[in-house]
GROMACS .gro file of C-alpha atoms in nm:
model
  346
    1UNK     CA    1  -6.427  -2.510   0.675
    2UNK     CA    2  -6.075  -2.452   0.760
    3UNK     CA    3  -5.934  -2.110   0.820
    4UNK     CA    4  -5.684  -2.056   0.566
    5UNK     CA    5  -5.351  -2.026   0.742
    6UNK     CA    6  -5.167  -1.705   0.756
    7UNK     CA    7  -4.811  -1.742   0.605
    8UNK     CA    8  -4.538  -1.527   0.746
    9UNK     CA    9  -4.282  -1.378   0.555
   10UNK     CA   10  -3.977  -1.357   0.639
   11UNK     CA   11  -3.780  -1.005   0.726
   12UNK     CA   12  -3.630  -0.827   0.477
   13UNK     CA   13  -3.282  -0.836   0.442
   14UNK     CA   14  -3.078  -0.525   0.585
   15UNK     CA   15  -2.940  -0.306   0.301
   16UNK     CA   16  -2.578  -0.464   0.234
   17UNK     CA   17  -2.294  -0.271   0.398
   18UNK     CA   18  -2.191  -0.019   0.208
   19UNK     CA   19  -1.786  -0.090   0.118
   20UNK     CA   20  -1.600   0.124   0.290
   21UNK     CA   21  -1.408   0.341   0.016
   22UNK     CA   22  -1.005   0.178  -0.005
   23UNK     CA   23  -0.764   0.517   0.052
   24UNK     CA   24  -0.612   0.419  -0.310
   25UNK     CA   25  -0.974   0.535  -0.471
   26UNK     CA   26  -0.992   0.797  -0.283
   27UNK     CA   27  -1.088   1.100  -0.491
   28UNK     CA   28  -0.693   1.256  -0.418
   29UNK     CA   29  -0.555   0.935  -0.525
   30UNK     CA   30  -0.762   0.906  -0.875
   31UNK     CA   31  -0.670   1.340  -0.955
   32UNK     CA   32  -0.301   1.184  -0.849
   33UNK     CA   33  -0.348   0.922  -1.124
   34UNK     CA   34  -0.573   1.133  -1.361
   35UNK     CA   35  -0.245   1.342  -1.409
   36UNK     CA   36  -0.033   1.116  -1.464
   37UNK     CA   37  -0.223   0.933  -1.730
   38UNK     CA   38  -0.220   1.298  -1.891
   39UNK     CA   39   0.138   1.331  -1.910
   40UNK     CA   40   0.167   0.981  -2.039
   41UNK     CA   41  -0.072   1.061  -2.286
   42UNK     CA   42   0.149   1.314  -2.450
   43UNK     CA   43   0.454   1.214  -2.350
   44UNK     CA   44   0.695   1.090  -2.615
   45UNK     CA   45   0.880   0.708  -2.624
   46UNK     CA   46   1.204   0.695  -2.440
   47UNK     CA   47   1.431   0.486  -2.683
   48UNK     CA   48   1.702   0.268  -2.586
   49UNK     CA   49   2.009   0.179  -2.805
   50UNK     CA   50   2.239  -0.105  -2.643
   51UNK     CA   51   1.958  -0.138  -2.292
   52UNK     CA   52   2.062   0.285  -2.292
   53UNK     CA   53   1.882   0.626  -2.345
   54UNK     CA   54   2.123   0.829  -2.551
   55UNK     CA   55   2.444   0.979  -2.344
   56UNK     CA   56   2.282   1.357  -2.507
   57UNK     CA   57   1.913   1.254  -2.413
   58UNK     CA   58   1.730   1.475  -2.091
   59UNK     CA   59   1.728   1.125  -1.965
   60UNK     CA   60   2.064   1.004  -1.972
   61UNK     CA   61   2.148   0.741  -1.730
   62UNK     CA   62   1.801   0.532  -1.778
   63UNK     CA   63   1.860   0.183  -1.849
   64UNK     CA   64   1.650  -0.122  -1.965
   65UNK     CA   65   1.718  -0.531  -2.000
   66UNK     CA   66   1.412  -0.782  -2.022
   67UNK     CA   67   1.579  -1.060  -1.799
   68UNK     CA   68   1.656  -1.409  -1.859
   69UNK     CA   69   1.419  -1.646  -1.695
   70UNK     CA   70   1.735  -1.794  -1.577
   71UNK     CA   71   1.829  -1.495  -1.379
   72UNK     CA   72   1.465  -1.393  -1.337
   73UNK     CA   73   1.314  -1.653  -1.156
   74UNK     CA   74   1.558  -1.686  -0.851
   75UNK     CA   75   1.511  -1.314  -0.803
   76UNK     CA   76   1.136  -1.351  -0.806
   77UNK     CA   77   1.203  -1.638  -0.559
   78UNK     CA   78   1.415  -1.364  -0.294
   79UNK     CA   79   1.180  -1.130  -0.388
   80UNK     CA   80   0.903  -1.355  -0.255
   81UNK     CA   81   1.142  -1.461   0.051
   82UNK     CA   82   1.155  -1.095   0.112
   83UNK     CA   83   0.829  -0.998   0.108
   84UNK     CA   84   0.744  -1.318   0.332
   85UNK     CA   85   0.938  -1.197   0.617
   86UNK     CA   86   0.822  -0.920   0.637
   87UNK     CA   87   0.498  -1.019   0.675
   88UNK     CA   88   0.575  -1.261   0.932
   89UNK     CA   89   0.767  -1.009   1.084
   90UNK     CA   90   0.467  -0.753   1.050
   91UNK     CA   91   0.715  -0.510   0.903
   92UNK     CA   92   0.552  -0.389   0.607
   93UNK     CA   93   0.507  -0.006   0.590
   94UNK     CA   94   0.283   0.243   0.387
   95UNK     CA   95   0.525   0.425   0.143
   96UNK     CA   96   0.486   0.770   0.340
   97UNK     CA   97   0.636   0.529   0.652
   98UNK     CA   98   0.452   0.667   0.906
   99UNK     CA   99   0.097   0.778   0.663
  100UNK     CA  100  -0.198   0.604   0.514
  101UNK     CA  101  -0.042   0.520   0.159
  102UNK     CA  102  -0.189   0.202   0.026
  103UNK     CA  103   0.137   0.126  -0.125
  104UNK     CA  104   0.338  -0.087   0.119
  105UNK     CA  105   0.737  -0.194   0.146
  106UNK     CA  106   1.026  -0.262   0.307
  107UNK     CA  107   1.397  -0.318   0.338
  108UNK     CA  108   1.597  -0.599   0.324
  109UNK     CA  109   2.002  -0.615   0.403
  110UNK     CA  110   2.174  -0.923   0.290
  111UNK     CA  111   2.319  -1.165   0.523
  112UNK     CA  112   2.631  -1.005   0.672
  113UNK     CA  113   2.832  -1.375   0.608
  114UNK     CA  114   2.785  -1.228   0.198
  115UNK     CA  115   2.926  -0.919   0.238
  116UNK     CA  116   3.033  -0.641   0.434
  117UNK     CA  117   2.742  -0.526   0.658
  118UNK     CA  118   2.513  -0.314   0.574
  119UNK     CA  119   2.292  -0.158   0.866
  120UNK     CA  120   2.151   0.123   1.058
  121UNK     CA  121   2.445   0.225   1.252
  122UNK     CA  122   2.653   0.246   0.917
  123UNK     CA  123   2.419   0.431   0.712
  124UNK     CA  124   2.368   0.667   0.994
  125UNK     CA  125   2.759   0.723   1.034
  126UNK     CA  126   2.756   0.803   0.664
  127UNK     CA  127   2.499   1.085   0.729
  128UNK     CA  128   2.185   0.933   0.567
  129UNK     CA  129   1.828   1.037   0.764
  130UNK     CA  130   1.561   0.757   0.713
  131UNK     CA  131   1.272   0.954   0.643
  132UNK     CA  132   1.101   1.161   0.400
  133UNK     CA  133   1.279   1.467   0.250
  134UNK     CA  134   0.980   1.671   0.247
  135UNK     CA  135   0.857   1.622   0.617
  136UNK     CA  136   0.969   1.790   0.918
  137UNK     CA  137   0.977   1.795   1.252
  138UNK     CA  138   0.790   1.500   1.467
  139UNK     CA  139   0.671   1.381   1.155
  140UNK     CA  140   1.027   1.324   0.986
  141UNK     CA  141   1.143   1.109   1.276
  142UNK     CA  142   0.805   0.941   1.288
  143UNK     CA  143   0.863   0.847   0.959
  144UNK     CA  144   1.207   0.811   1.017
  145UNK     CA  145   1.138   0.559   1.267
  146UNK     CA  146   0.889   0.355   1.098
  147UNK     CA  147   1.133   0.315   0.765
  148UNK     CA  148   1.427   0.192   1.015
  149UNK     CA  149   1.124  -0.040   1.149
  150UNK     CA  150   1.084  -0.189   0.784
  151UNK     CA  151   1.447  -0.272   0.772
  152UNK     CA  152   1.585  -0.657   0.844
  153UNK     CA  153   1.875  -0.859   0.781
  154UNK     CA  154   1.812  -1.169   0.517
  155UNK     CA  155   1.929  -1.496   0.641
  156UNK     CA  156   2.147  -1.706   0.488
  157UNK     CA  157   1.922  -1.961   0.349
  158UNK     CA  158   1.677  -1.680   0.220
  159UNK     CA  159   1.949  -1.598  -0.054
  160UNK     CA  160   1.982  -1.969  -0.219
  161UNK     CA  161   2.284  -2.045  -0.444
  162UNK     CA  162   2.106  -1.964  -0.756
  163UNK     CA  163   2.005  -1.634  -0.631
  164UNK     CA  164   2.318  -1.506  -0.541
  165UNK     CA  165   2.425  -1.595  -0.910
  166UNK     CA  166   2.146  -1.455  -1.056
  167UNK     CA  167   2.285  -1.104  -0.829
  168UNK     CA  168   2.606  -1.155  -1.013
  169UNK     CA  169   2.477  -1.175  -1.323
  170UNK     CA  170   2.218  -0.888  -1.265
  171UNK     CA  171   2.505  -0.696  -1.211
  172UNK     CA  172   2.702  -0.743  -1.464
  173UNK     CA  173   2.409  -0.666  -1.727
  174UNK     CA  174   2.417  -0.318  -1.538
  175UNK     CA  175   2.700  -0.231  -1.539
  176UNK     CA  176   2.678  -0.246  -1.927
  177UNK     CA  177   2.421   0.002  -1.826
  178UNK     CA  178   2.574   0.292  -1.657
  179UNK     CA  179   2.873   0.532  -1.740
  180UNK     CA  180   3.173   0.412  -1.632
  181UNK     CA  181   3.160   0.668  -1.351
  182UNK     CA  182   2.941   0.466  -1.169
  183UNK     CA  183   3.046   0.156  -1.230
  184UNK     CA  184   3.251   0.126  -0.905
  185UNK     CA  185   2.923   0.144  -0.725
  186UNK     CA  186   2.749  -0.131  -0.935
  187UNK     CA  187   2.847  -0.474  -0.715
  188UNK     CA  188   2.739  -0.698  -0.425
  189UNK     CA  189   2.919  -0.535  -0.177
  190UNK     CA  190   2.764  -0.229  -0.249
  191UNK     CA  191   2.397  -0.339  -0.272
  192UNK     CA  192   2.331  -0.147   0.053
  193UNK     CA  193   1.928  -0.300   0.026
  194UNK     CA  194   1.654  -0.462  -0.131
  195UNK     CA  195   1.331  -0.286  -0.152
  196UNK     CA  196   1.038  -0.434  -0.206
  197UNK     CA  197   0.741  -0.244  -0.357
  198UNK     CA  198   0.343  -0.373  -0.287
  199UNK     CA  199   0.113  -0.200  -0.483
  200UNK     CA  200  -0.209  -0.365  -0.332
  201UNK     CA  201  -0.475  -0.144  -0.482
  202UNK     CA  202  -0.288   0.130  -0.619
  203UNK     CA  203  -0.290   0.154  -0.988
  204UNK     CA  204  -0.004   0.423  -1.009
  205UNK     CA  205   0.287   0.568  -0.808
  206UNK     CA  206   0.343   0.925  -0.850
  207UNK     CA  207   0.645   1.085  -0.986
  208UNK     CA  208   0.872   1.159  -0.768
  209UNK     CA  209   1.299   1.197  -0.702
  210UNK     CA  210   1.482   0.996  -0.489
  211UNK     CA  211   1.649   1.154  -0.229
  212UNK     CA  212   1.963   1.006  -0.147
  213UNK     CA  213   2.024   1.101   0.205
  214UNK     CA  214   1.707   1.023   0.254
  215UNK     CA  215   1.484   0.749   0.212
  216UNK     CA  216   1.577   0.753  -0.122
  217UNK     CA  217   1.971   0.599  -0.115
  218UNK     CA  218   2.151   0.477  -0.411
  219UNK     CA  219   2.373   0.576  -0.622
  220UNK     CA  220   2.258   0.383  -0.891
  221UNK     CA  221   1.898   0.209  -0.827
  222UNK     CA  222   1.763  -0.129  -1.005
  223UNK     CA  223   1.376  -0.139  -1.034
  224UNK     CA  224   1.213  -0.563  -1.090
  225UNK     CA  225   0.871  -0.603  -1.195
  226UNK     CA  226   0.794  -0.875  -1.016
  227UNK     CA  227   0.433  -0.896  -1.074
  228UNK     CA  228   0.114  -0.724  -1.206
  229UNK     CA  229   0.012  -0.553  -1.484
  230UNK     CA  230   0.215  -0.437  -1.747
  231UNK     CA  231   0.331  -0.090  -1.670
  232UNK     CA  232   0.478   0.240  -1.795
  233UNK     CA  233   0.729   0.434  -1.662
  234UNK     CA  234   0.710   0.779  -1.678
  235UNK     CA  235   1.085   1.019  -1.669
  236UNK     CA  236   0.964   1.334  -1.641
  237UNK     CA  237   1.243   1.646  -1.671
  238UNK     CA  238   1.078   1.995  -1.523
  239UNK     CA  239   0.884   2.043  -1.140
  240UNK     CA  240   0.857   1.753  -0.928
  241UNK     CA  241   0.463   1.666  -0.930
  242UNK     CA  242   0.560   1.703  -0.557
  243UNK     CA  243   0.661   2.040  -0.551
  244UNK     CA  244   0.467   2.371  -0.716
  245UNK     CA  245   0.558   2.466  -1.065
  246UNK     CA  246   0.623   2.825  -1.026
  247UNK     CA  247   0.636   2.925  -1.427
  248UNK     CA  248   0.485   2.821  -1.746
  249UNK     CA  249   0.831   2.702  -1.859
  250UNK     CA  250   0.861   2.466  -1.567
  251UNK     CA  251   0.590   2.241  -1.650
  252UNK     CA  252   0.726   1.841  -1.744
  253UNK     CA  253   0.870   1.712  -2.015
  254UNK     CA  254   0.792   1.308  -2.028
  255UNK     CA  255   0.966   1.073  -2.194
  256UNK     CA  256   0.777   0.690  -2.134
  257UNK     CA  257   0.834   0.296  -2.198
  258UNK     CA  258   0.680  -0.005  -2.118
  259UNK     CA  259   0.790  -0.293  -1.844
  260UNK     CA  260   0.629  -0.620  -1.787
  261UNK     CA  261   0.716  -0.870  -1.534
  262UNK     CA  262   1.080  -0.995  -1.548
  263UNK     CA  263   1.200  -0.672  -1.708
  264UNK     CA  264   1.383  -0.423  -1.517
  265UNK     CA  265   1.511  -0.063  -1.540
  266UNK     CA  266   1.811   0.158  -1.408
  267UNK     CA  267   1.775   0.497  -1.294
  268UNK     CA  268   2.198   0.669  -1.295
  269UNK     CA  269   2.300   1.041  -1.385
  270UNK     CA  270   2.035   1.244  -1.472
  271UNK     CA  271   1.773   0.961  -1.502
  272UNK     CA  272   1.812   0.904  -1.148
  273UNK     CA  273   1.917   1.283  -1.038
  274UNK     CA  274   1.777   1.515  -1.210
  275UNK     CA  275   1.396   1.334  -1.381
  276UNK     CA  276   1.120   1.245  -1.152
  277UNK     CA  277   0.993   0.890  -1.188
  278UNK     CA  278   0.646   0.733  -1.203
  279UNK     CA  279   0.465   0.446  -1.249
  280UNK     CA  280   0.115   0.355  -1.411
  281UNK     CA  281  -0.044   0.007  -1.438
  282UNK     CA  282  -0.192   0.027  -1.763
  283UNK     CA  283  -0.248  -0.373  -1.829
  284UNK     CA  284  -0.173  -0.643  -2.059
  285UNK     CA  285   0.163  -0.816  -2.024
  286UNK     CA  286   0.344  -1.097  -2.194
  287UNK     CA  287   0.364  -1.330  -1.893
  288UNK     CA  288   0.027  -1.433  -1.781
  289UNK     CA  289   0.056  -1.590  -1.498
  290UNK     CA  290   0.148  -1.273  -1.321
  291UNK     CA  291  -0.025  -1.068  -1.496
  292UNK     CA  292  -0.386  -1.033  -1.283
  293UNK     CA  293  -0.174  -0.952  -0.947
  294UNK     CA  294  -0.113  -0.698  -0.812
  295UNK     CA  295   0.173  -0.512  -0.903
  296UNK     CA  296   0.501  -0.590  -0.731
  297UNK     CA  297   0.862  -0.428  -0.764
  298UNK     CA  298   1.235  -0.517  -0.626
  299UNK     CA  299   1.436  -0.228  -0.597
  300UNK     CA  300   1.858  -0.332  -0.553
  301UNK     CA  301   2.001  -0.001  -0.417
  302UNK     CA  302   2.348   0.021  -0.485
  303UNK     CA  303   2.611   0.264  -0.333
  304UNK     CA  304   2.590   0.534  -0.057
  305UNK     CA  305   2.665   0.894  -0.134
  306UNK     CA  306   2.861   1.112   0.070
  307UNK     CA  307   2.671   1.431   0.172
  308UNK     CA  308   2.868   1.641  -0.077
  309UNK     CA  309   2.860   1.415  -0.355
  310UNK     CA  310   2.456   1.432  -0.278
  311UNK     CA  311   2.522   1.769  -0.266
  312UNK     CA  312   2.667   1.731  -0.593
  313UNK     CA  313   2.396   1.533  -0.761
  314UNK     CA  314   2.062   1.590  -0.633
  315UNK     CA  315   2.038   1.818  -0.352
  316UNK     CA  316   2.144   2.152  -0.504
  317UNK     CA  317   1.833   2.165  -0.640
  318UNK     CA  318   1.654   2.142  -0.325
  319UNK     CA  319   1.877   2.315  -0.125
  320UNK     CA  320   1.644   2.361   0.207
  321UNK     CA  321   1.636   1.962   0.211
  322UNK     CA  322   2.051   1.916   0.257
  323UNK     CA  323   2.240   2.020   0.634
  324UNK     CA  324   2.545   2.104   0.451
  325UNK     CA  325   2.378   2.346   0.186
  326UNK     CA  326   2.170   2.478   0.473
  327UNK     CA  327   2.447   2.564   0.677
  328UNK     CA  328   2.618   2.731   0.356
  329UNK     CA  329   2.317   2.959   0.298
  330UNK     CA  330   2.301   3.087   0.675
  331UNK     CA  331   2.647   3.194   0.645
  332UNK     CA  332   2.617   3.358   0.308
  333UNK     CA  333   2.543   3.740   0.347
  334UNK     CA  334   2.182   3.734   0.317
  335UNK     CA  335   2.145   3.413   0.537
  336UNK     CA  336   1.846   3.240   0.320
  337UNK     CA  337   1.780   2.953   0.141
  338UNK     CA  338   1.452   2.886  -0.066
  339UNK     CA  339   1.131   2.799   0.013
  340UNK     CA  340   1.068   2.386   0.121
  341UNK     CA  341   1.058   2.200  -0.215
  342UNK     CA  342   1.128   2.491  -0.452
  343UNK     CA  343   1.349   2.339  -0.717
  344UNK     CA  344   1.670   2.538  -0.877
  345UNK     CA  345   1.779   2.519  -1.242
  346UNK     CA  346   2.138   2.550  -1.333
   0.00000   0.00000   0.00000
């Protein structure tokens, strides 16, 4: 009788790998986007009569136009150009420059055979600091340095014929958009750069004000969608979601409307100045073919302020984050200025 032979099983499989947790899930990141969907929640539609929010709205100076495929689609095409070499160039940065943000982007200056240039040394002259308003220290010019790292000149052949129309016609659809004190600002030789925005895994961006002598230039600033979800876009009057909110009385107002890919909005006066800004994917879309990426953004900065016309706009409410109002408050009588962040009313 043969001796029944003894069959060997094989090892057990190791336990898979545990994924390691992406920094846009992290718990932070989801009570960062848990708020927001609150305020969205209650906030009220932002209207627009003529691509406008009313001139006696909170957010005056927003702007909206769903773009023409015509112009659309050779942006998307520089947009893509854009975000290509940068990757080749392994220039992308997080959106805290030097931090962990999940977010990525970068800046792009057009070639300086289409208009006057636009570069480090000129934006410097003009007084603008590359980093983050907030930080200071080693980790402003950290962050300083790794924004001015982000930062190339576009070739000519990256900007084809029909995307340098497309620009002109951009343009001309906002200046319909802004009051006419801004206007001036509004054209190629004042779209200082081209930012564009990588969402990756990131479902929102928080509200948040653009510093303009900071890392947050413009005068008057053009958001894309390029790709991704549809989104809302959150204008939110009252503390900066960055800053504390000292009082009852100070918490947001939010005003909110939708953008899918190929539409874009303006941010001028006190959309842009005064209002906080944020972004949450919330799905759905009309085109597609875009819509299961990830989202995407162009932002066309145009115009530089001066210091005091910063000053002017955005900065006396922060006044710890401007030199010249700095300066000012040392050689006032009581030599102080407030706190990092705190926000003034007028």
């Amino acid at each position: 009788k043969k001796k029944k032979q003894k069959v060997e099983e094989p090892p057990p499989l190791p336990p898979p790998k545990k994924k390691r947790e992406n920094p846009a899930h992290s718990k932070h990141e989801r009570k960062d986007r848990e708020q927001l969907e609150a305020l969205v929640e209650r906030a009220k539609p932002l209207k627009f009569v003529g691509g406008r929010a009313p001139s006696d709205h909170t957010c005056s100076g927003a702007g909206f136009c769903s773009l023409d495929p015509s112009i659309f689609a050779p942006l998307q095409q520089l947009h893509a150009n854009i975000v290509a070499a940068l990757r080749r160039g392994k220039l992308l940065q997080s959106w805290e420059g030097k931090g962990k943000d999940v977010r990525e982007r970068g800046f792009a200056f057009l070639p300086p055979t289409m208009i006057p240039v636009w570069d480090r040394a000129r934006l410097e002259k003009g007084g603008l600091r590359f980093g983050a308003a907030q930080k200071e220290g080693q980790d402003f010019l950290n962050d300083e340095e790794a924004n001015w790292k982000s930062s190339f000149h576009l070739f000519p052949r990256d900007v084809t014929p029909e995307a340098r129309t497309a620009l002109h016609a951009l343009i001309e659809l906002v200046k319909q958009r802004v009051d006419d004190r801004y206007k001036e600002y509004v054209s190629l030789e004042n779209l200082i750069a081209l930012q564009p925005n990588l969402h990756n895994d990131a479902k929102h961006l928080p509200p948040h004000l653009d510093f303009p002598m900071h890392d947050g230039f413009g005068v008057v600033i053009v958001t894309i969608q390029m790709a991704g979800p549809q989104s809302v876009i959150a204008l939110l009057k009252g503390a900066d979601s960055d800053f504390d909110i000292t009082t009852e009385k100070e918490k947001e107002r939010c005003w909110t409307f939708s953008l899918n890919v190929g539409d874009c909005y303006i941010l001028s006066g006190d959309a842009r100045n005064v209002c906080d800004h944020g972004v949450l994917c919330v799905g759905g879309g009309r085109r597609s073919h875009k819509v299961d990426a990830a989202r995407e953004s162009l932002n066309l900065r145009f115009g530089l302020h001066t210091p005091a016309f910063a000053d002017e706009e955005v900065y006396w409410q922060f006044p710890s984050f401007s030199s010249t109002l700095q300066a000012a408050a040392q050689a006032s009588h009581n030599g102080e200025a407030p706190a990092k962040g705190r926000r003034r009313r007028r």
